mmCIF file of C-alpha atoms in Angstrom:
data_model
loop_
_atom_site.group_PDB
_atom_site.id
_atom_site.type_symbol
_atom_site.label_atom_id
_atom_site.label_comp_id
_atom_site.label_asym_id
_atom_site.label_seq_id
_atom_site.Cartn_x
_atom_site.Cartn_y
_atom_site.Cartn_z
ATOM 1 C CA MET F 1 123.606 96.736 116.399
ATOM 2 C CA GLN F 2 122.014 95.335 119.248
ATOM 3 C CA GLY F 3 121.223 98.600 120.577
ATOM 4 C CA LEU F 4 118.851 99.600 117.638
ATOM 5 C CA THR F 5 115.899 100.023 118.369
ATOM 6 C CA THR F 6 112.586 97.671 117.461
ATOM 7 C CA ALA F 7 110.779 98.255 113.941
ATOM 8 C CA ALA F 8 107.895 99.571 115.846
ATOM 9 C CA GLY F 9 109.640 102.519 117.363
ATOM 10 C CA LEU F 10 112.463 103.063 114.994
ATOM 11 C CA SER F 11 112.977 107.053 114.283
ATOM 12 C CA LEU F 12 114.370 106.926 111.200
ATOM 13 C CA ALA F 13 116.350 110.202 111.493
ATOM 14 C CA GLY F 14 117.901 109.223 114.504
ATOM 15 C CA CYS F 15 119.484 105.879 112.317
ATOM 16 C CA GLN F 16 120.588 107.809 109.719
ATOM 17 C CA ASN F 17 124.097 106.174 108.179
ATOM 18 C CA LEU F 18 124.397 103.895 111.329
ATOM 19 C CA LEU F 19 126.597 101.588 109.580
ATOM 20 C CA ARG F 20 128.274 103.566 107.450
ATOM 21 C CA LYS F 21 131.505 102.120 107.661
ATOM 22 C CA THR F 22 130.102 98.358 107.082
ATOM 23 C CA PRO F 23 131.501 96.771 103.985
ATOM 24 C CA THR F 24 129.698 96.602 100.535
ATOM 25 C CA ALA F 25 126.976 94.878 99.801
ATOM 26 C CA HIS F 26 123.783 94.834 97.382
ATOM 27 C CA VAL F 27 120.316 94.268 98.514
ATOM 28 C CA VAL F 28 117.663 94.240 96.097
ATOM 29 C CA VAL F 29 114.116 94.933 96.774
ATOM 30 C CA VAL F 30 111.067 93.700 94.240
ATOM 31 C CA GLY F 31 107.888 95.899 94.409
ATOM 32 C CA ALA F 32 107.550 99.603 95.235
ATOM 33 C CA GLY F 33 104.192 100.045 97.892
ATOM 34 C CA PHE F 34 104.054 100.449 101.484
ATOM 35 C CA GLY F 35 106.650 97.495 101.997
ATOM 36 C CA GLY F 36 109.224 97.434 99.558
ATOM 37 C CA ALA F 37 109.886 101.517 99.294
ATOM 38 C CA THR F 38 109.709 101.493 103.045
ATOM 39 C CA ALA F 39 112.601 98.537 103.293
ATOM 40 C CA ALA F 40 114.586 99.774 100.743
ATOM 41 C CA LYS F 41 115.105 103.554 102.232
ATOM 42 C CA THR F 42 115.211 102.329 105.906
ATOM 43 C CA ILE F 43 118.282 100.020 104.481
ATOM 44 C CA ARG F 44 120.051 102.901 103.147
ATOM 45 C CA LEU F 45 119.113 105.567 106.060
ATOM 46 C CA LEU F 46 120.933 102.434 108.768
ATOM 47 C CA ASP F 47 123.677 101.886 106.621
ATOM 48 C CA ALA F 48 125.057 103.963 103.951
ATOM 49 C CA GLY F 49 127.730 101.352 102.600
ATOM 50 C CA ILE F 50 124.686 99.106 101.328
ATOM 51 C CA ARG F 51 123.959 99.123 97.694
ATOM 52 C CA VAL F 52 120.186 99.027 97.868
ATOM 53 C CA THR F 53 118.693 98.519 94.246
ATOM 54 C CA LEU F 54 114.566 99.081 94.179
ATOM 55 C CA ILE F 55 112.546 96.852 91.036
ATOM 56 C CA GLU F 56 109.826 98.263 90.145
ATOM 57 C CA PRO F 57 108.466 98.727 86.506
ATOM 58 C CA LYS F 58 106.075 101.358 87.607
ATOM 59 C CA SER F 59 107.145 105.371 88.199
ATOM 60 C CA HIS F 60 103.985 106.266 90.037
ATOM 61 C CA TYR F 61 102.486 104.264 92.637
ATOM 62 C CA THR F 62 99.091 104.241 93.283
ATOM 63 C CA THR F 63 97.779 103.870 97.184
ATOM 64 C CA CYS F 64 94.986 101.545 97.774
ATOM 65 C CA PRO F 65 94.624 103.019 101.162
ATOM 66 C CA ALA F 66 92.220 105.680 100.926
ATOM 67 C CA SER F 67 90.985 104.626 97.531
ATOM 68 C CA ASN F 68 87.788 103.867 98.886
ATOM 69 C CA TRP F 69 87.272 107.889 99.398
ATOM 70 C CA LEU F 70 86.465 108.079 95.738
ATOM 71 C CA PHE F 71 83.252 106.771 96.497
ATOM 72 C CA ALA F 72 82.328 109.362 98.410
ATOM 73 C CA GLY F 73 83.763 112.502 96.453
ATOM 74 C CA LEU F 74 86.247 112.897 98.618
ATOM 75 C CA THR F 75 89.596 112.669 97.074
ATOM 76 C CA SER F 76 90.994 112.029 93.013
ATOM 77 C CA LEU F 77 92.688 109.540 91.793
ATOM 78 C CA ASP F 78 95.519 111.973 91.003
ATOM 79 C CA LYS F 79 96.160 112.645 94.729
ATOM 80 C CA LEU F 80 96.517 109.266 95.409
ATOM 81 C CA THR F 81 99.387 108.865 93.305
ATOM 82 C CA LEU F 82 102.889 109.068 94.211
ATOM 83 C CA ASP F 83 106.325 109.875 91.930
ATOM 84 C CA ILE F 84 108.601 107.046 93.331
ATOM 85 C CA ARG F 85 111.462 108.182 91.429
ATOM 86 C CA ASP F 86 111.897 110.460 94.468
ATOM 87 C CA LEU F 87 113.858 107.806 96.697
ATOM 88 C CA HIS F 88 116.811 107.948 94.347
ATOM 89 C CA GLY F 89 117.769 111.670 94.956
ATOM 90 C CA ARG F 90 116.478 111.811 98.619
ATOM 91 C CA TYR F 91 118.243 107.924 99.532
ATOM 92 C CA GLY F 92 120.141 106.788 97.183
ATOM 93 C CA VAL F 93 118.208 103.868 96.144
ATOM 94 C CA GLU F 94 118.867 103.098 92.364
ATOM 95 C CA ARG F 95 116.043 101.732 90.812
ATOM 96 C CA MET F 96 115.378 99.935 87.944
ATOM 97 C CA ALA F 97 112.094 100.163 85.881
ATOM 98 C CA ALA F 98 111.701 96.315 85.129
ATOM 99 C CA THR F 99 109.843 93.129 85.854
ATOM 100 C CA VAL F 100 111.481 89.895 87.467
ATOM 101 C CA ALA F 101 110.831 87.088 85.234
ATOM 102 C CA GLU F 102 112.404 84.699 87.705
ATOM 103 C CA ILE F 103 114.560 84.069 90.857
ATOM 104 C CA GLU F 104 117.593 82.022 90.795
ATOM 105 C CA PRO F 105 118.192 81.267 94.329
ATOM 106 C CA ALA F 106 121.277 79.256 93.337
ATOM 107 C CA ARG F 107 122.785 82.279 92.018
ATOM 108 C CA ARG F 108 121.302 85.205 94.131
ATOM 109 C CA ARG F 109 120.266 86.354 90.508
ATOM 110 C CA LEU F 110 117.240 87.953 89.218
ATOM 111 C CA ARG F 111 116.415 87.138 85.500
ATOM 112 C CA LEU F 112 114.426 90.338 84.045
ATOM 113 C CA THR F 113 111.922 89.909 81.487
ATOM 114 C CA ASP F 114 114.103 92.508 79.268
ATOM 115 C CA GLY F 115 116.919 89.949 79.240
ATOM 116 C CA GLN F 116 119.041 91.763 81.698
ATOM 117 C CA SER F 117 120.326 89.834 85.406
ATOM 118 C CA VAL F 118 120.518 91.355 88.409
ATOM 119 C CA CYS F 119 122.725 89.923 91.826
ATOM 120 C CA TYR F 120 122.125 90.235 94.862
ATOM 121 C CA ASP F 121 123.760 89.266 98.605
ATOM 122 C CA ARG F 122 120.095 89.559 99.810
ATOM 123 C CA LEU F 123 116.562 89.608 98.090
ATOM 124 C CA ILE F 124 113.762 91.708 99.661
ATOM 125 C CA LEU F 125 110.014 90.852 98.021
ATOM 126 C CA SER F 126 107.047 92.656 98.554
ATOM 127 C CA PRO F 127 105.305 91.955 95.408
ATOM 128 C CA GLY F 128 101.703 92.497 96.910
ATOM 129 C CA ILE F 129 99.054 90.218 96.114
ATOM 130 C CA ALA F 130 96.995 88.142 92.902
ATOM 131 C CA PHE F 131 93.463 86.956 92.548
ATOM 132 C CA ARG F 132 92.262 83.617 92.117
ATOM 133 C CA TRP F 133 90.179 83.529 88.765
ATOM 134 C CA ASP F 134 89.453 79.831 89.120
ATOM 135 C CA ALA F 135 87.341 80.694 92.451
ATOM 136 C CA MET F 136 83.708 81.393 91.110
ATOM 137 C CA ALA F 137 82.666 80.217 87.611
ATOM 138 C CA GLY F 138 82.216 83.218 84.751
ATOM 139 C CA TYR F 139 84.282 85.507 86.312
ATOM 140 C CA ASP F 140 87.909 85.966 85.468
ATOM 141 C CA GLN F 141 90.466 88.543 84.277
ATOM 142 C CA ALA F 142 88.388 89.493 81.185
ATOM 143 C CA ALA F 143 84.981 89.706 83.319
ATOM 144 C CA ALA F 144 87.030 92.425 85.975
ATOM 145 C CA GLU F 145 87.854 94.496 82.856
ATOM 146 C CA SER F 146 83.221 95.497 82.900
ATOM 147 C CA PHE F 147 82.764 94.477 86.764
ATOM 148 C CA PRO F 148 85.859 95.917 88.462
ATOM 149 C CA HIS F 149 87.045 94.699 91.893
ATOM 150 C CA ALA F 150 88.722 97.583 92.302
ATOM 151 C CA TRP F 151 91.174 95.970 94.409
ATOM 152 C CA GLN F 152 94.158 97.545 93.175
ATOM 153 C CA ALA F 153 93.588 101.219 92.924
ATOM 154 C CA GLY F 154 93.376 102.948 89.082
ATOM 155 C CA PRO F 155 91.501 102.661 86.300
ATOM 156 C CA GLY F 156 89.169 100.065 87.743
ATOM 157 C CA THR F 157 88.529 102.027 90.557
ATOM 158 C CA LEU F 158 87.270 105.000 88.276
ATOM 159 C CA LEU F 159 85.416 102.848 86.313
ATOM 160 C CA LEU F 160 83.409 101.391 89.620
ATOM 161 C CA MET F 161 83.351 105.199 90.308
ATOM 162 C CA ARG F 162 81.543 105.597 86.842
ATOM 163 C CA GLN F 163 79.084 102.656 87.317
ATOM 164 C CA LEU F 164 77.924 103.469 90.245
ATOM 165 C CA GLN F 165 77.061 107.391 89.419
ATOM 166 C CA THR F 166 75.380 106.288 86.491
ATOM 167 C CA MET F 167 72.899 103.899 87.512
ATOM 168 C CA PRO F 168 69.241 104.820 88.625
ATOM 169 C CA ASP F 169 68.419 105.698 91.560
ATOM 170 C CA GLY F 170 66.820 102.988 93.023
ATOM 171 C CA GLY F 171 69.406 100.326 91.892
ATOM 172 C CA VAL F 172 71.288 98.026 93.348
ATOM 173 C CA VAL F 173 74.701 97.543 94.087
ATOM 174 C CA ILE F 174 76.295 94.379 95.064
ATOM 175 C CA ILE F 175 79.732 93.758 96.540
ATOM 176 C CA ALA F 176 80.654 90.119 96.964
ATOM 177 C CA ALA F 177 83.310 90.566 99.858
ATOM 178 C CA PRO F 178 86.521 87.531 99.730
ATOM 179 C CA PRO F 179 86.909 85.141 102.192
ATOM 180 C CA ASP F 180 90.013 85.670 104.846
ATOM 181 C CA PRO F 181 92.610 86.408 104.623
ATOM 182 C CA TYR F 182 92.726 89.103 102.101
ATOM 183 C CA ARG F 183 94.796 92.515 101.775
ATOM 184 C CA CYS F 184 92.989 95.404 103.867
ATOM 185 C CA PRO F 185 90.286 93.562 105.830
ATOM 186 C CA PRO F 186 88.120 96.510 106.620
ATOM 187 C CA GLY F 187 87.986 97.890 102.718
ATOM 188 C CA PRO F 188 84.665 95.961 101.496
ATOM 189 C CA TYR F 189 82.837 97.647 104.575
ATOM 190 C CA GLU F 190 84.613 101.022 103.853
ATOM 191 C CA ARG F 191 83.909 100.834 100.334
ATOM 192 C CA ALA F 192 79.932 100.101 101.244
ATOM 193 C CA SER F 193 80.232 103.550 103.810
ATOM 194 C CA MET F 194 81.378 105.322 101.078
ATOM 195 C CA MET F 195 79.141 104.321 98.255
ATOM 196 C CA ALA F 196 76.360 104.816 100.494
ATOM 197 C CA HIS F 197 77.342 108.466 101.604
ATOM 198 C CA TRP F 198 77.197 109.615 97.701
ATOM 199 C CA LEU F 199 73.758 107.669 97.267
ATOM 200 C CA LYS F 200 72.302 109.149 100.112
ATOM 201 C CA GLN F 201 72.402 112.425 98.573
ATOM 202 C CA TYR F 202 72.000 111.870 94.948
ATOM 203 C CA LYS F 203 70.270 108.341 94.644
ATOM 204 C CA PRO F 204 68.383 107.442 98.131
ATOM 205 C CA ARG F 205 66.033 105.094 96.501
ATOM 206 C CA SER F 206 68.867 102.463 96.109
ATOM 207 C CA LYS F 207 70.678 100.005 98.048
ATOM 208 C CA ILE F 208 73.909 98.218 98.595
ATOM 209 C CA LEU F 209 74.066 94.265 99.251
ATOM 210 C CA ILE F 210 77.322 93.308 101.179
ATOM 211 C CA LEU F 211 77.531 89.710 100.195
ATOM 212 C CA ASP F 212 80.065 88.025 102.458
ATOM 213 C CA PRO F 213 81.521 84.346 102.632
ATOM 214 C CA LYS F 214 82.718 85.345 106.388
ATOM 215 C CA ARG F 215 80.791 85.086 109.550
ATOM 216 C CA SER F 216 81.992 88.360 110.697
ATOM 217 C CA PHE F 217 84.109 90.656 109.624
ATOM 218 C CA SER F 218 86.780 93.607 111.104
ATOM 219 C CA LYS F 219 85.317 96.445 112.954
ATOM 220 C CA GLN F 220 81.757 95.227 112.673
ATOM 221 C CA SER F 221 80.524 96.104 115.822
ATOM 222 C CA LEU F 222 81.963 99.851 114.859
ATOM 223 C CA PHE F 223 80.551 99.665 111.058
ATOM 224 C CA GLU F 224 77.142 98.900 111.988
ATOM 225 C CA ALA F 225 76.621 101.559 114.637
ATOM 226 C CA GLY F 226 78.000 104.008 112.153
ATOM 227 C CA TRP F 227 75.295 102.560 109.580
ATOM 228 C CA THR F 228 72.543 102.666 111.946
ATOM 229 C CA ARG F 229 73.098 106.151 111.939
ATOM 230 C CA HIS F 230 73.644 106.944 108.853
ATOM 231 C CA TYR F 231 72.242 104.784 106.534
ATOM 232 C CA GLY F 232 69.064 103.569 108.003
ATOM 233 C CA TYR F 233 70.818 100.028 109.066
ATOM 234 C CA GLY F 234 68.403 97.053 110.223
ATOM 235 C CA THR F 235 65.427 98.745 109.013
ATOM 236 C CA ALA F 236 63.544 98.328 105.626
ATOM 237 C CA ASN F 237 65.079 101.649 103.761
ATOM 238 C CA SER F 238 68.661 100.667 104.911
ATOM 239 C CA LEU F 239 70.792 101.881 102.590
ATOM 240 C CA ILE F 240 73.407 98.884 103.131
ATOM 241 C CA GLU F 241 71.943 95.106 103.810
ATOM 242 C CA TRP F 242 75.006 92.763 105.252
ATOM 243 C CA HIS F 243 74.169 89.213 104.244
ATOM 244 C CA CYS F 244 76.423 86.036 105.583
ATOM 245 C CA LEU F 245 76.638 83.352 103.233
ATOM 246 C CA ALA F 246 79.265 81.277 105.603
ATOM 247 C CA ASP F 247 77.071 77.936 104.525
ATOM 248 C CA ASN F 248 76.102 79.203 101.273
ATOM 249 C CA PRO F 249 78.792 81.267 99.283
ATOM 250 C CA ILE F 250 78.773 82.743 96.052
ATOM 251 C CA THR F 251 80.029 80.294 93.182
ATOM 252 C CA GLN F 252 78.856 81.348 89.842
ATOM 253 C CA PHE F 253 78.323 85.010 88.005
ATOM 254 C CA GLU F 254 76.534 85.642 84.912
ATOM 255 C CA GLN F 255 77.495 88.237 83.148
ATOM 256 C CA GLY F 256 74.689 88.872 80.579
ATOM 257 C CA ASN F 257 72.133 89.544 84.066
ATOM 258 C CA LYS F 258 74.579 91.053 86.295
ATOM 259 C CA THR F 259 73.896 87.882 88.563
ATOM 260 C CA LEU F 260 75.363 85.911 91.368
ATOM 261 C CA ILE F 261 74.358 82.519 92.434
ATOM 262 C CA SER F 262 74.847 80.799 95.521
ATOM 263 C CA GLU F 263 75.552 76.899 96.270
ATOM 264 C CA PHE F 264 72.246 76.285 97.007
ATOM 265 C CA GLY F 265 70.839 78.149 93.820
ATOM 266 C CA ASP F 266 70.382 81.738 95.310
ATOM 267 C CA ARG F 267 69.708 84.411 93.050
ATOM 268 C CA PHE F 268 71.246 88.324 93.568
ATOM 269 C CA SER F 269 70.924 90.357 90.993
ATOM 270 C CA GLY F 270 72.316 93.979 90.525
ATOM 271 C CA HIS F 271 72.628 97.208 88.733
ATOM 272 C CA VAL F 272 76.468 97.228 89.631
ATOM 273 C CA LEU F 273 78.529 94.467 90.671
ATOM 274 C CA ASN F 274 81.891 94.608 92.505
ATOM 275 C CA ILE F 275 83.124 91.000 92.819
ATOM 276 C CA ILE F 276 86.346 91.136 94.556
ATOM 277 C CA PRO F 277 87.555 87.692 94.387
ATOM 278 C CA PRO F 278 89.814 85.606 96.856
ATOM 279 C CA GLN F 279 93.656 86.397 97.212
ATOM 280 C CA THR F 280 96.850 84.662 97.195
ATOM 281 C CA ALA F 281 100.402 86.309 96.958
ATOM 282 C CA ALA F 282 101.493 87.626 93.853
ATOM 283 C CA ALA F 283 102.567 85.699 90.973
ATOM 284 C CA LEU F 284 106.292 85.843 91.433
ATOM 285 C CA ALA F 285 105.866 83.725 94.836
ATOM 286 C CA LEU F 286 104.010 81.777 93.299
ATOM 287 C CA GLU F 287 105.605 80.519 90.596
ATOM 288 C CA ASN F 288 109.003 80.819 91.868
ATOM 289 C CA GLY F 289 108.156 78.170 95.082
ATOM 290 C CA LEU F 290 107.996 80.976 98.019
ATOM 291 C CA THR F 291 104.250 79.791 98.526
ATOM 292 C CA ASP F 292 102.885 76.988 100.717
ATOM 293 C CA LYS F 293 99.099 75.578 100.465
ATOM 294 C CA SER F 294 97.802 78.387 101.865
ATOM 295 C CA GLY F 295 98.608 80.267 98.947
ATOM 296 C CA TRP F 296 101.135 83.013 101.129
ATOM 297 C CA CYS F 297 104.963 82.919 101.729
ATOM 298 C CA PRO F 298 105.675 81.277 105.116
ATOM 299 C CA VAL F 299 108.399 83.197 106.848
ATOM 300 C CA LYS F 300 110.672 83.693 110.152
ATOM 301 C CA PRO F 301 109.079 86.424 111.430
ATOM 302 C CA GLN F 302 112.245 87.974 113.262
ATOM 303 C CA THR F 303 113.943 88.736 110.125
ATOM 304 C CA SER F 304 110.948 88.103 107.556
ATOM 305 C CA GLN F 305 113.202 85.361 106.030
ATOM 306 C CA SER F 306 111.655 82.870 103.302
ATOM 307 C CA VAL F 307 111.196 79.474 104.930
ATOM 308 C CA PHE F 308 112.417 78.395 101.897
ATOM 309 C CA ASP F 309 115.516 80.548 101.243
ATOM 310 C CA GLU F 310 117.506 81.903 104.014
ATOM 311 C CA PHE F 311 118.941 85.036 101.496
ATOM 312 C CA ILE F 312 115.024 85.682 100.107
ATOM 313 C CA HIS F 313 113.008 88.326 102.991
ATOM 314 C CA VAL F 314 109.264 88.177 102.035
ATOM 315 C CA ILE F 315 107.306 91.063 103.384
ATOM 316 C CA GLY F 316 104.003 93.267 103.292
ATOM 317 C CA ASP F 317 100.269 91.378 101.988
ATOM 318 C CA ALA F 318 102.341 88.312 100.269
ATOM 319 C CA ALA F 319 103.962 87.419 103.522
ATOM 320 C CA HIS F 320 102.034 85.533 106.197
ATOM 321 C CA PHE F 321 102.657 87.492 109.158
ATOM 322 C CA ALA F 322 99.289 86.087 110.862
ATOM 323 C CA PRO F 323 97.553 87.445 112.682
ATOM 324 C CA ILE F 324 98.755 90.643 111.829
ATOM 325 C CA PRO F 325 96.238 91.659 109.280
ATOM 326 C CA LYS F 326 97.268 92.421 105.772
ATOM 327 C CA SER F 327 97.306 96.267 105.631
ATOM 328 C CA ALA F 328 99.781 99.201 104.354
ATOM 329 C CA PHE F 329 100.568 100.007 107.760
ATOM 330 C CA ALA F 330 101.923 96.330 108.970
ATOM 331 C CA ALA F 331 103.445 96.263 105.225
ATOM 332 C CA ASN F 332 105.402 99.141 106.554
ATOM 333 C CA SER F 333 105.867 98.053 109.550
ATOM 334 C CA GLU F 334 107.196 94.717 108.625
ATOM 335 C CA ALA F 335 109.368 96.432 106.268
ATOM 336 C CA LYS F 336 111.037 98.461 109.184
ATOM 337 C CA SER F 337 111.810 95.059 110.931
ATOM 338 C CA CYS F 338 112.987 93.691 107.715
ATOM 339 C CA ALA F 339 115.366 96.533 106.928
ATOM 340 C CA LEU F 340 116.730 95.918 110.629
ATOM 341 C CA ALA F 341 117.577 92.498 110.294
ATOM 342 C CA VAL F 342 118.835 92.410 106.442
ATOM 343 C CA VAL F 343 121.640 95.385 108.090
ATOM 344 C CA SER F 344 122.108 92.941 111.320
ATOM 345 C CA LEU F 345 122.907 89.815 109.034
ATOM 346 C CA ILE F 346 125.133 91.862 106.375
ATOM 347 C CA ASN F 347 126.845 92.711 109.024
ATOM 348 C CA GLY F 348 127.550 89.682 111.327
ATOM 349 C CA TYR F 349 124.991 91.419 113.962
ATOM 350 C CA GLU F 350 122.268 89.093 115.759
ATOM 351 C CA PRO F 351 119.134 90.471 114.429
ATOM 352 C CA THR F 352 117.139 92.643 117.296
ATOM 353 C CA GLU F 353 113.694 91.419 118.785
ATOM 354 C CA PRO F 354 111.666 92.273 116.448
ATOM 355 C CA ALA F 355 107.887 94.001 116.995
ATOM 356 C CA TRP F 356 105.320 95.439 114.980
ATOM 357 C CA LEU F 357 102.116 97.963 114.934
ATOM 358 C CA ASN F 358 99.000 97.828 112.858
ATOM 359 C CA THR F 359 96.571 100.680 112.695
ATOM 360 C CA CYS F 360 94.017 100.597 110.099
ATOM 361 C CA TYR F 361 91.513 103.399 110.266
ATOM 362 C CA SER F 362 88.098 104.062 107.941
ATOM 363 C CA LEU F 363 86.049 106.217 107.216
ATOM 364 C CA ILE F 364 81.711 105.487 107.716
ATOM 365 C CA ALA F 365 81.125 109.226 106.902
ATOM 366 C CA PRO F 366 83.121 111.867 106.354
ATOM 367 C CA TRP F 367 82.585 113.424 109.863
ATOM 368 C CA HIS F 368 82.491 109.816 111.433
ATOM 369 C CA GLY F 369 85.559 107.746 111.276
ATOM 370 C CA VAL F 370 86.265 104.063 112.967
ATOM 371 C CA SER F 371 89.726 102.284 113.622
ATOM 372 C CA VAL F 372 91.814 99.530 114.964
ATOM 373 C CA ALA F 373 94.849 98.964 116.268
ATOM 374 C CA GLY F 374 97.545 96.112 117.628
ATOM 375 C CA VAL F 375 100.632 95.655 118.723
ATOM 376 C CA TYR F 376 102.693 92.724 118.256
ATOM 377 C CA THR F 377 105.342 90.442 119.420
ATOM 378 C CA LEU F 378 106.670 86.962 119.470
ATOM 379 C CA ASP F 379 106.180 84.513 122.428
ATOM 380 C CA ASP F 380 108.672 81.515 123.576
ATOM 381 C CA ALA F 381 107.998 79.120 120.275
ATOM 382 C CA ARG F 382 108.880 82.050 118.260
ATOM 383 C CA ALA F 383 105.247 82.872 116.827
ATOM 384 C CA ILE F 384 103.804 86.277 116.367
ATOM 385 C CA VAL F 385 101.019 86.991 119.019
ATOM 386 C CA ALA F 386 99.155 90.071 120.168
ATOM 387 C CA VAL F 387 100.154 92.219 122.982
ATOM 388 C CA LYS F 388 97.288 91.632 125.343
ATOM 389 C CA GLY F 389 96.242 95.550 126.766
ATOM 390 C CA ALA F 390 97.701 97.101 123.509
ATOM 391 C CA GLY F 391 95.710 98.358 120.745
ATOM 392 C CA GLY F 392 91.574 97.341 120.241
ATOM 393 C CA ILE F 393 89.440 99.653 118.719
ATOM 394 C CA SER F 394 88.029 103.194 118.639
ATOM 395 C CA SER F 395 84.526 104.192 120.749
ATOM 396 C CA SER F 396 81.971 105.361 119.030
ATOM 397 C CA SER F 397 80.383 106.647 121.732
ATOM 398 C CA SER F 398 80.131 110.314 121.026
ATOM 399 C CA ALA F 399 80.033 112.515 117.960
ATOM 400 C CA GLU F 400 83.068 114.174 119.081
ATOM 401 C CA ASN F 401 85.195 110.875 119.497
ATOM 402 C CA VAL F 402 84.121 109.930 115.609
ATOM 403 C CA ALA F 403 84.431 113.146 114.461
ATOM 404 C CA LEU F 404 88.360 112.739 116.085
ATOM 405 C CA GLU F 405 88.570 109.709 114.240
ATOM 406 C CA ALA F 406 87.724 110.747 111.024
ATOM 407 C CA ASP F 407 90.470 113.491 111.406
ATOM 408 C CA TYR F 408 92.799 110.662 112.312
ATOM 409 C CA ALA F 409 92.159 108.453 109.623
ATOM 410 C CA ARG F 410 93.230 111.693 107.123
ATOM 411 C CA ALA F 411 96.242 112.249 109.141
ATOM 412 C CA ALA F 412 97.375 108.703 109.445
ATOM 413 C CA TYR F 413 97.022 108.307 105.635
ATOM 414 C CA ARG F 414 99.130 111.753 105.444
ATOM 415 C CA THR F 415 101.730 110.181 107.855
ATOM 416 C CA LEU F 416 101.607 106.985 106.495
ATOM 417 C CA ILE F 417 102.544 108.453 102.571
ATOM 418 C CA GLY F 418 105.515 111.094 104.189
ATOM 419 C CA ASN F 419 107.016 107.846 106.684
ATOM 420 C CA THR F 420 106.941 105.767 103.383
ATOM 421 C CA PHE F 421 107.638 107.739 100.313
ATOM 422 C CA ALA F 422 108.649 110.726 101.439
#
């Protein structure tokens, strides 16, 4: 096991059935997104002697990555929806269509909402995010039915798209961005870009206001250069305006007149409101005592073990892996690292030294892509640090470069889907 490569460079084909003769153990994985599906699949590839059960109530998974492309007419929800049942036939992952009601750590057992119980030797949680509905007066789950955040791809994404398409030319779209940390840091700005591309063609007198509680955002220089090139950013006729409200955050929403109100009383009204709430780890993690005051799950990075329970591992958006951003690519990388650690611990080996990758592509226009990449490792204090000189942001210096980045964005999405679910 000491000779295994790190998660960042893991070749799954080369590791298949590496530890076939190991004793049987039972690993339960909760959540079939980029973290959970990757972890379940990878453990089976590393050690076919380990029984893996994947608990996920849904048979299909709709990806948040690429869901912003709907607003520019570049994809459809059907194309973003995958059948996760294939993991059983291909890798022998047992799947339970169920929802976890409670974790019983002392018994290493899960109690399900249908009355069943499932025992585990090790538990991997990849439950995703939840929203803080108490953060803005007037915006709660009921309000989100009419004013969708669309931060979990699905019907809300389609509703937001229809609202954009049916508003008058000259209308105003407001995107209320969330504070850090949250799922997909460049997401609000790619969304604004994709909406602007559509509006430029069909409703060119319209405007998108991004109201941001942050002083800066991911890939800001690249987005602003792209907005200047395509959407008149910085001029009176710009399709996109970015407003930093770090000292005057939005605190209230009035549904009746579609108005957001700031702490100092400034009012912002629009025809379409996309309010993306502050986020925490999913309820399963919160309600079972796996989060700290931040609302996220602290873990030991080398093994992804919860600091509160050595037999529970947490990966993906719910876990605190800072400075690694909360992205699908990062969840996939964390899942491989976690799978290596779990297989090592079950077989009595010292877990290997992990490394993680993150790459995040965004489209500003269909032919204009930008990206950020990072490589991460552990320092002497066992904290995650970015590897100096590795990664960085893409160049926006030429039309050829940004066109290549747009192609890479589509290829990266297809590759991530294949690596996780195929």
